[in-house]
Short mmCIF file of C-alpha atoms and ligand atoms in Angstrom, two decimals:
data_model
loop_
_atom_site.label_atom_id
_atom_site.label_comp_id
_atom_site.label_asym_id
_atom_site.label_seq_id
_atom_site.Cartn_x
_atom_site.Cartn_y
_atom_site.Cartn_z
CA UNK A 23 -69.43 -8.83 -9.10
CA UNK A 24 -66.72 -7.00 -7.33
CA UNK A 25 -68.06 -4.49 -4.86
CA UNK A 26 -66.13 -1.26 -5.54
CA UNK A 27 -67.68 0.67 -2.70
CA UNK A 28 -66.81 -1.96 -0.18
CA UNK A 29 -63.23 -2.26 -1.59
CA UNK A 30 -62.74 1.55 -1.39
CA UNK A 31 -64.08 1.58 2.19
CA UNK A 32 -61.79 -1.25 3.17
CA UNK A 33 -58.80 0.51 1.57
CA UNK A 34 -59.54 3.84 3.36
CA UNK A 35 -60.01 1.98 6.65
CA UNK A 36 -56.67 0.28 6.25
CA UNK A 37 -54.91 3.54 5.27
CA UNK A 38 -56.22 5.07 8.45
CA UNK A 39 -54.77 2.36 10.67
CA UNK A 40 -51.19 3.38 11.28
CA UNK A 41 -48.86 0.36 10.83
CA UNK A 42 -45.16 1.20 10.65
CA UNK A 43 -42.96 -1.93 10.61
CA UNK A 44 -43.15 -4.03 13.74
CA UNK A 45 -46.49 -2.47 14.73
CA UNK A 46 -48.92 -4.28 12.40
CA UNK A 47 -51.16 -5.60 15.14
CA UNK A 48 -54.21 -3.42 14.42
CA UNK A 49 -54.12 -4.11 10.71
CA UNK A 50 -53.74 -7.79 11.44
CA UNK A 51 -56.78 -7.66 13.61
CA UNK A 52 -58.86 -5.75 11.05
CA UNK A 53 -57.88 -8.31 8.33
CA UNK A 54 -58.55 -11.28 10.58
CA UNK A 55 -62.08 -10.07 11.16
CA UNK A 56 -62.80 -10.00 7.49
CA UNK A 57 -61.23 -13.44 6.95
CA UNK A 58 -63.23 -14.91 9.80
CA UNK A 59 -66.55 -13.58 8.22
CA UNK A 60 -65.43 -15.03 4.89
CA UNK A 61 -64.90 -18.64 6.22
CA UNK A 62 -61.14 -18.59 6.08
CA UNK A 63 -59.12 -20.34 8.78
CA UNK A 64 -56.01 -18.41 9.77
CA UNK A 65 -52.92 -18.60 11.94
CA UNK A 66 -50.26 -16.09 13.04
CA UNK A 67 -46.67 -17.23 13.35
CA UNK A 68 -44.29 -16.00 16.05
CA UNK A 69 -41.94 -14.42 13.45
CA UNK A 70 -42.27 -10.92 14.94
CA UNK A 71 -40.50 -11.67 18.16
CA UNK A 72 -37.24 -12.45 16.41
CA UNK A 73 -36.86 -8.80 15.34
CA UNK A 74 -38.65 -6.81 18.02
CA UNK A 75 -42.07 -6.90 16.30
CA UNK A 76 -45.31 -7.06 18.19
CA UNK A 77 -47.13 -9.08 15.59
CA UNK A 78 -46.50 -12.14 13.39
CA UNK A 79 -47.24 -12.97 9.80
CA UNK A 80 -50.81 -13.92 9.15
CA UNK A 81 -51.55 -17.04 7.03
CA UNK A 82 -55.18 -17.67 5.98
CA UNK A 83 -56.60 -20.52 4.04
CA UNK A 84 -59.84 -21.22 2.20
CA UNK A 85 -60.47 -24.90 1.28
CA UNK A 86 -61.05 -25.75 -2.46
CA UNK A 87 -64.58 -25.91 -3.78
CA UNK A 88 -63.12 -28.43 -6.20
CA UNK A 89 -59.97 -30.32 -5.39
CA UNK A 90 -59.01 -30.68 -9.04
CA UNK A 91 -58.43 -26.94 -9.30
CA UNK A 92 -54.97 -25.43 -8.79
CA UNK A 93 -53.78 -24.01 -5.49
CA UNK A 94 -53.02 -20.29 -5.46
CA UNK A 95 -51.39 -17.95 -2.95
CA UNK A 96 -51.57 -14.24 -2.72
CA UNK A 97 -49.26 -12.14 -0.62
CA UNK A 98 -49.10 -8.52 0.65
CA UNK A 99 -47.33 -6.78 3.54
CA UNK A 100 -49.21 -5.07 6.33
CA UNK A 101 -46.46 -2.56 7.36
CA UNK A 102 -45.76 0.81 5.78
CA UNK A 103 -42.21 2.21 5.38
CA UNK A 104 -42.80 4.85 8.06
CA UNK A 105 -45.75 5.90 10.21
CA UNK A 106 -48.54 7.81 8.49
CA UNK A 107 -50.06 9.06 11.76
CA UNK A 108 -52.20 12.10 11.25
CA UNK A 109 -53.00 11.03 7.69
CA UNK A 110 -55.57 13.21 5.89
CA UNK A 111 -56.79 11.33 2.82
CA UNK A 112 -57.35 13.67 -0.18
CA UNK A 113 -59.58 12.12 -2.78
CA UNK A 114 -60.84 14.06 -5.80
CA UNK A 115 -62.90 11.18 -7.13
CA UNK A 116 -60.02 9.91 -9.20
CA UNK A 117 -56.90 9.66 -7.14
CA UNK A 118 -56.12 9.05 -3.48
CA UNK A 119 -53.25 10.80 -1.81
CA UNK A 120 -52.27 12.33 1.45
CA UNK A 121 -52.29 16.13 2.16
CA UNK A 122 -48.53 16.06 1.61
CA UNK A 123 -47.62 15.88 5.33
CA UNK A 124 -47.40 11.98 5.54
CA UNK A 125 -47.03 9.09 3.25
CA UNK A 126 -50.33 7.62 2.07
CA UNK A 127 -49.57 3.99 2.70
CA UNK A 128 -50.91 2.50 -0.54
CA UNK A 129 -47.63 0.53 -0.42
CA UNK A 130 -48.92 -2.02 0.48
CA UNK A 131 -52.42 -1.32 1.88
CA UNK A 132 -53.55 -1.48 -1.68
CA UNK A 133 -52.42 -5.13 -1.86
CA UNK A 134 -53.99 -5.86 1.58
CA UNK A 135 -57.33 -4.25 0.58
CA UNK A 136 -57.48 -6.17 -2.70
CA UNK A 137 -56.85 -9.46 -0.93
CA UNK A 138 -59.59 -8.67 1.58
CA UNK A 139 -61.98 -7.95 -1.39
CA UNK A 140 -60.90 -11.35 -2.94
CA UNK A 141 -61.76 -13.08 0.32
CA UNK A 142 -65.24 -11.47 0.29
CA UNK A 143 -65.75 -12.22 -3.37
CA UNK A 144 -64.93 -15.88 -2.96
CA UNK A 145 -67.29 -16.18 -0.02
CA UNK A 146 -70.20 -14.19 -1.69
CA UNK A 147 -69.97 -15.77 -5.15
CA UNK A 148 -70.04 -19.29 -6.44
CA UNK A 149 -66.70 -19.01 -8.25
CA UNK A 150 -65.07 -22.45 -8.24
CA UNK A 151 -61.56 -22.45 -6.92
CA UNK A 152 -58.71 -24.65 -5.67
CA UNK A 153 -57.15 -24.14 -2.24
CA UNK A 154 -56.54 -20.41 -1.68
CA UNK A 155 -53.94 -19.11 0.70
CA UNK A 156 -53.46 -15.47 1.76
CA UNK A 157 -50.28 -14.45 3.36
CA UNK A 158 -50.21 -10.99 5.10
CA UNK A 159 -46.59 -10.36 6.08
CA UNK A 160 -45.04 -8.11 8.64
CA UNK A 161 -41.89 -5.93 8.58
CA UNK A 162 -41.34 -6.20 4.82
CA UNK A 163 -39.99 -2.72 4.52
CA UNK A 164 -36.95 -2.91 6.87
CA UNK A 165 -35.46 -5.85 4.93
CA UNK A 166 -38.15 -8.57 4.38
CA UNK A 167 -37.84 -9.43 8.06
CA UNK A 168 -41.32 -11.00 8.45
CA UNK A 169 -40.82 -13.54 5.72
CA UNK A 170 -37.22 -14.17 6.62
CA UNK A 171 -38.56 -15.39 9.97
CA UNK A 172 -41.73 -17.07 8.63
CA UNK A 173 -42.57 -20.52 9.77
CA UNK A 174 -42.74 -21.98 6.19
CA UNK A 175 -44.39 -25.11 7.47
CA UNK A 176 -47.53 -22.90 7.62
CA UNK A 177 -47.59 -22.58 3.84
CA UNK A 178 -48.91 -25.27 1.48
CA UNK A 179 -48.84 -23.51 -1.84
CA UNK A 180 -46.17 -23.45 -4.46
CA UNK A 181 -47.42 -20.62 -6.64
CA UNK A 182 -47.68 -17.12 -5.26
CA UNK A 183 -48.64 -13.72 -6.51
CA UNK A 184 -47.20 -10.88 -4.49
CA UNK A 185 -49.35 -7.78 -4.67
CA UNK A 186 -46.69 -5.17 -4.13
CA UNK A 187 -45.19 -3.42 -7.18
CA UNK A 188 -45.57 0.25 -7.94
CA UNK A 189 -45.71 -0.67 -11.68
CA UNK A 190 -49.13 -0.32 -13.49
CA UNK A 191 -51.87 -2.90 -12.99
CA UNK A 192 -51.28 -5.48 -15.70
CA UNK A 193 -47.49 -5.63 -15.39
CA UNK A 194 -45.86 -8.69 -13.95
CA UNK A 195 -42.46 -8.46 -12.28
CA UNK A 196 -40.74 -11.74 -12.95
CA UNK A 197 -37.24 -11.11 -11.68
CA UNK A 198 -35.33 -9.26 -9.00
CA UNK A 199 -31.65 -9.05 -8.02
CA UNK A 200 -29.63 -10.45 -5.07
CA UNK A 201 -28.34 -7.97 -2.58
CA UNK A 202 -25.55 -7.84 0.01
CA UNK A 203 -25.15 -5.21 2.69
CA UNK A 204 -21.65 -4.08 3.59
CA UNK A 205 -20.54 -2.53 6.84
CA UNK A 206 -16.85 -1.42 7.14
CA UNK A 207 -15.50 -0.34 10.48
CA UNK A 208 -12.31 1.58 10.02
CA UNK A 209 -9.91 1.88 12.91
CA UNK A 210 -7.29 4.64 12.90
CA UNK A 211 -5.58 6.16 15.90
CA UNK A 212 -6.78 9.13 18.00
CA UNK A 213 -4.46 12.08 18.65
CA UNK A 214 -4.74 15.83 19.49
CA UNK A 215 -5.21 17.33 16.06
CA UNK A 216 -3.32 20.56 16.99
CA UNK A 217 -0.63 19.27 19.37
CA UNK A 218 0.52 15.93 17.90
CA UNK A 219 -1.37 15.09 14.67
CA UNK A 220 1.52 13.02 13.46
CA UNK A 221 0.79 10.47 16.13
CA UNK A 222 -2.74 9.98 14.80
CA UNK A 223 -4.21 7.90 12.00
CA UNK A 224 -7.25 9.48 10.49
CA UNK A 225 -10.06 6.88 9.98
CA UNK A 226 -12.16 9.41 8.01
CA UNK A 227 -9.26 9.99 5.57
CA UNK A 228 -9.01 6.16 5.16
CA UNK A 229 -12.73 5.84 4.49
CA UNK A 230 -12.70 8.70 2.00
CA UNK A 231 -9.77 7.19 0.10
CA UNK A 232 -11.45 3.82 -0.05
CA UNK A 233 -14.81 5.23 -1.19
CA UNK A 234 -13.16 7.40 -3.81
CA UNK A 235 -11.45 4.40 -5.33
CA UNK A 236 -14.61 2.28 -5.44
CA UNK A 237 -16.64 1.51 -8.52
CA UNK A 238 -20.17 2.64 -7.46
CA UNK A 239 -23.47 3.34 -9.09
CA UNK A 240 -24.49 1.32 -12.17
CA UNK A 241 -21.65 -1.17 -12.51
CA UNK A 242 -23.13 -2.99 -15.58
CA UNK A 243 -26.59 -3.82 -16.90
CA UNK A 244 -27.08 -6.32 -14.08
CA UNK A 245 -25.21 -4.82 -11.13
CA UNK A 246 -25.43 -1.68 -8.94
CA UNK A 247 -23.53 -0.56 -5.83
CA UNK A 248 -23.81 2.20 -3.30
CA UNK A 249 -22.25 3.75 -0.24
CA UNK A 250 -25.20 5.23 1.72
CA UNK A 251 -24.00 6.04 5.26
CA UNK A 252 -20.76 7.36 6.71
CA UNK A 253 -20.34 7.99 10.38
CA UNK A 254 -17.08 8.94 12.12
CA UNK A 255 -15.18 11.19 14.46
CA UNK A 256 -16.00 12.91 17.74
CA UNK A 257 -14.60 16.48 17.64
CA UNK A 258 -12.85 18.78 15.18
CA UNK A 259 -9.69 18.79 17.33
CA UNK A 260 -9.29 15.00 17.53
CA UNK A 261 -7.87 12.86 14.78
CA UNK A 262 -10.80 10.45 14.37
CA UNK A 263 -10.14 6.95 15.62
CA UNK A 264 -13.23 5.11 14.21
CA UNK A 265 -15.37 5.52 11.16
CA UNK A 266 -18.26 3.32 10.07
CA UNK A 267 -19.19 3.10 6.43
CA UNK A 268 -22.29 1.32 5.21
CA UNK A 269 -23.22 0.34 1.66
CA UNK A 270 -24.68 -2.33 -0.52
CA UNK A 271 -24.35 -4.09 -3.86
CA UNK A 272 -26.98 -5.74 -5.97
CA UNK A 273 -26.92 -7.96 -9.05
CA UNK A 274 -29.06 -10.36 -11.14
CA UNK A 275 -25.78 -12.42 -11.40
CA UNK A 276 -24.49 -14.07 -8.23
CA UNK A 277 -20.95 -14.18 -9.75
CA UNK A 278 -20.93 -10.43 -10.59
CA UNK A 279 -22.32 -9.67 -7.15
CA UNK A 280 -19.57 -11.68 -5.44
CA UNK A 281 -16.95 -9.81 -7.54
CA UNK A 282 -18.36 -6.29 -6.72
CA UNK A 283 -18.48 -7.14 -3.00
CA UNK A 284 -14.93 -8.38 -3.05
CA UNK A 285 -13.85 -5.20 -4.82
CA UNK A 286 -15.44 -3.00 -2.17
CA UNK A 287 -13.93 -5.06 0.63
CA UNK A 288 -10.54 -4.80 -0.87
CA UNK A 289 -10.54 -1.05 -1.15
CA UNK A 290 -11.41 -0.64 2.61
CA UNK A 291 -8.74 -3.13 3.70
CA UNK A 292 -6.05 -1.88 1.30
CA UNK A 293 -6.58 1.85 2.01
CA UNK A 294 -6.51 1.14 5.72
CA UNK A 295 -3.32 -0.81 5.48
CA UNK A 296 -1.61 1.78 3.33
CA UNK A 297 -2.27 4.47 5.92
CA UNK A 298 -1.48 2.53 9.07
CA UNK A 299 -5.06 1.67 10.11
CA UNK A 300 -7.20 -1.36 10.01
CA UNK A 301 -10.60 -2.23 8.45
CA UNK A 302 -13.04 -4.86 9.58
CA UNK A 303 -15.58 -5.48 6.76
CA UNK A 304 -18.82 -7.35 7.48
CA UNK A 305 -21.08 -8.52 4.65
CA UNK A 306 -24.63 -9.65 5.15
CA UNK A 307 -26.63 -11.60 2.54
CA UNK A 308 -29.84 -9.54 2.23
CA UNK A 309 -31.88 -11.37 -0.42
CA UNK A 310 -31.42 -13.73 -3.35
CA UNK A 311 -32.07 -13.17 -7.00
CA UNK A 312 -34.89 -14.91 -8.89
CA UNK A 313 -36.10 -15.10 -12.48
CA UNK A 314 -39.34 -16.84 -13.45
CA UNK A 315 -39.30 -17.56 -17.23
CA UNK A 316 -42.08 -15.73 -19.07
CA UNK A 317 -43.44 -19.00 -20.50
CA UNK A 318 -44.22 -20.42 -17.09
CA UNK A 319 -47.90 -21.01 -16.55
CA UNK A 320 -48.13 -18.55 -13.60
CA UNK A 321 -46.77 -15.69 -15.75
CA UNK A 322 -49.06 -16.63 -18.67
CA UNK A 323 -51.98 -16.79 -16.27
CA UNK A 324 -51.33 -13.36 -14.86
CA UNK A 325 -50.92 -11.82 -18.36
CA UNK A 326 -54.04 -13.59 -19.72
CA UNK A 327 -56.15 -12.41 -16.77
CA UNK A 328 -54.86 -8.83 -17.24
CA UNK A 329 -55.80 -8.92 -20.96
CA UNK A 330 -59.18 -10.22 -20.01
CA UNK A 331 -59.86 -7.14 -17.91
CA UNK A 332 -58.41 -4.96 -20.73
CA UNK A 333 -55.23 -3.90 -19.09
CA UNK A 334 -52.00 -3.22 -21.06
CA UNK A 335 -49.66 -6.06 -20.08
CA UNK A 336 -45.90 -6.09 -19.60
CA UNK A 337 -43.12 -8.14 -18.06
CA UNK A 338 -40.79 -6.13 -15.75
CA UNK A 339 -37.56 -6.54 -13.84
CA UNK A 340 -37.38 -5.19 -10.37
CA UNK A 341 -34.43 -3.29 -9.02
CA UNK A 342 -35.42 -3.96 -5.43
CA UNK A 343 -36.11 -6.85 -3.13
CA UNK A 344 -39.63 -7.93 -1.97
CA UNK A 345 -41.33 -10.79 -0.27
CA UNK A 346 -41.08 -12.63 -3.64
CA UNK A 347 -37.34 -12.95 -3.19
CA UNK A 348 -37.78 -14.83 0.12
CA UNK A 349 -40.60 -17.00 -1.12
CA UNK A 350 -38.72 -18.00 -4.28
CA UNK A 351 -35.63 -18.80 -2.18
CA UNK A 352 -37.90 -21.19 -0.18
CA UNK A 353 -39.27 -22.92 -3.26
CA UNK A 354 -42.54 -21.06 -3.58
CA UNK A 355 -42.61 -19.76 -7.17
CA UNK A 356 -43.52 -16.08 -6.99
CA UNK A 357 -44.02 -13.02 -9.20
CA UNK A 358 -44.97 -9.53 -8.23
CA UNK A 359 -48.06 -7.84 -9.62
CA UNK A 360 -48.28 -4.08 -10.33
CA UNK A 361 -50.71 -2.31 -8.02
CA UNK A 362 -50.42 1.02 -9.76
CA UNK A 363 -49.47 3.23 -6.85
CA UNK A 364 -47.00 6.02 -7.65
CA UNK A 365 -44.13 7.65 -5.65
CA UNK A 366 -44.13 5.03 -2.85
CA UNK A 367 -42.07 5.92 0.29
CA UNK A 368 -42.73 9.61 -0.22
CA UNK A 369 -45.35 12.16 0.83
CA UNK A 370 -46.36 12.41 -2.76
CA UNK A 371 -47.51 8.76 -2.83
CA UNK A 372 -50.73 8.37 -4.68
CA UNK A 373 -53.04 5.67 -6.30
CA UNK A 374 -55.75 6.16 -8.86
CA UNK A 375 -58.89 4.54 -7.66
CA UNK A 376 -59.23 2.90 -11.07
CA UNK A 377 -56.03 1.01 -10.31
CA UNK A 378 -57.34 -0.27 -7.01
CA UNK A 379 -60.48 -1.56 -8.71
CA UNK A 380 -58.53 -3.05 -11.62
CA UNK A 381 -56.09 -4.83 -9.30
CA UNK A 382 -59.06 -6.41 -7.50
CA UNK A 383 -60.59 -7.53 -10.73
CA UNK A 384 -57.22 -8.81 -11.84
CA UNK A 385 -56.62 -11.23 -9.07
CA UNK A 386 -60.24 -12.47 -9.20
CA UNK A 387 -59.68 -13.13 -12.92
CA UNK A 388 -56.45 -14.97 -12.06
CA UNK A 389 -58.51 -17.29 -9.80
CA UNK A 390 -61.17 -17.73 -12.52
CA UNK A 391 -58.69 -18.51 -15.39
CA UNK A 392 -56.22 -20.61 -13.28
CA UNK A 393 -57.68 -24.01 -14.42
CA UNK A 394 -56.70 -23.19 -18.03
CA UNK A 395 -52.98 -22.80 -17.08
CA UNK A 396 -52.47 -25.49 -14.45
CA UNK A 397 -53.73 -28.96 -14.58
ZN1 ZN B 412 -44.26 -2.67 -0.60
#
């Protein structure tokens, strides 16, 4: 049986280890100690170095008890969106949250704790299983950096469950959009604003005109776009020479995404030209869309396991990117499982302890039922 007390303790321990992105070392060590006790072999890749991280992704493996059983992979990320240093856990017996001064960090320590409990369950019990891989990623929050730099030769599995959705336990996220980041640098011409303004070209005015003409927000049922940052000018008495505008576009359709990005680029370049300035627009592919059909065995397995533990099931669409986008792009079929935490990335973040327990039961049930769906 799953050990609820042990799981709760692990979760609380993990919450208390501060691990903002690129500083996951202590969490990685804590997890590695558990894996070692449970008979897993593990390796860390050098991924972290590529983006200024002090720690790599952790890949752990438990050999099959029976080679005819399917291979499964579970994934969670060790970093939190910001530091939760000074965290005071408030637990009323039902829900865990912070005192409101920091984030809690359930995103994604809930996933990490649940995977640690799975490791212990598999080593304590005699549950037959195929090869099990556990991937603990780093720097997921700042743009899936850990997995973008993962040494994929470390992975064997082709079916992964990513334990990282704020949706309720029992919900399976089977699709997510592609995203592109856009940075426009607009060059005008500096001049004294009071003495000879006619000699200047105002880069802020160009940026404003371009953004005003842009289609933003929800573009259609598959596409969104946003301008999120604008930076420009140096003083009120100088016509601003340079302004930088940053935004993004997302879509479940690659064609619609390309069209939206082109539209945004055009507004910057056209408005700059009309006003005697110049725009340099840089676009960066952030992550790629995926859609796993609901009839696929892995989705059916996740739903059946959730029903078995009496959770309400659902299939959901994500609006954001996660490690599942990168895994799918590399041919590892991945869906995201609801962990049931609420208000992630805010000081109101919380998780009902019942969700934590249910998530652990769920993935154990996925292992138990997997032979019925693959084979
Ligand atoms: Zn997360």
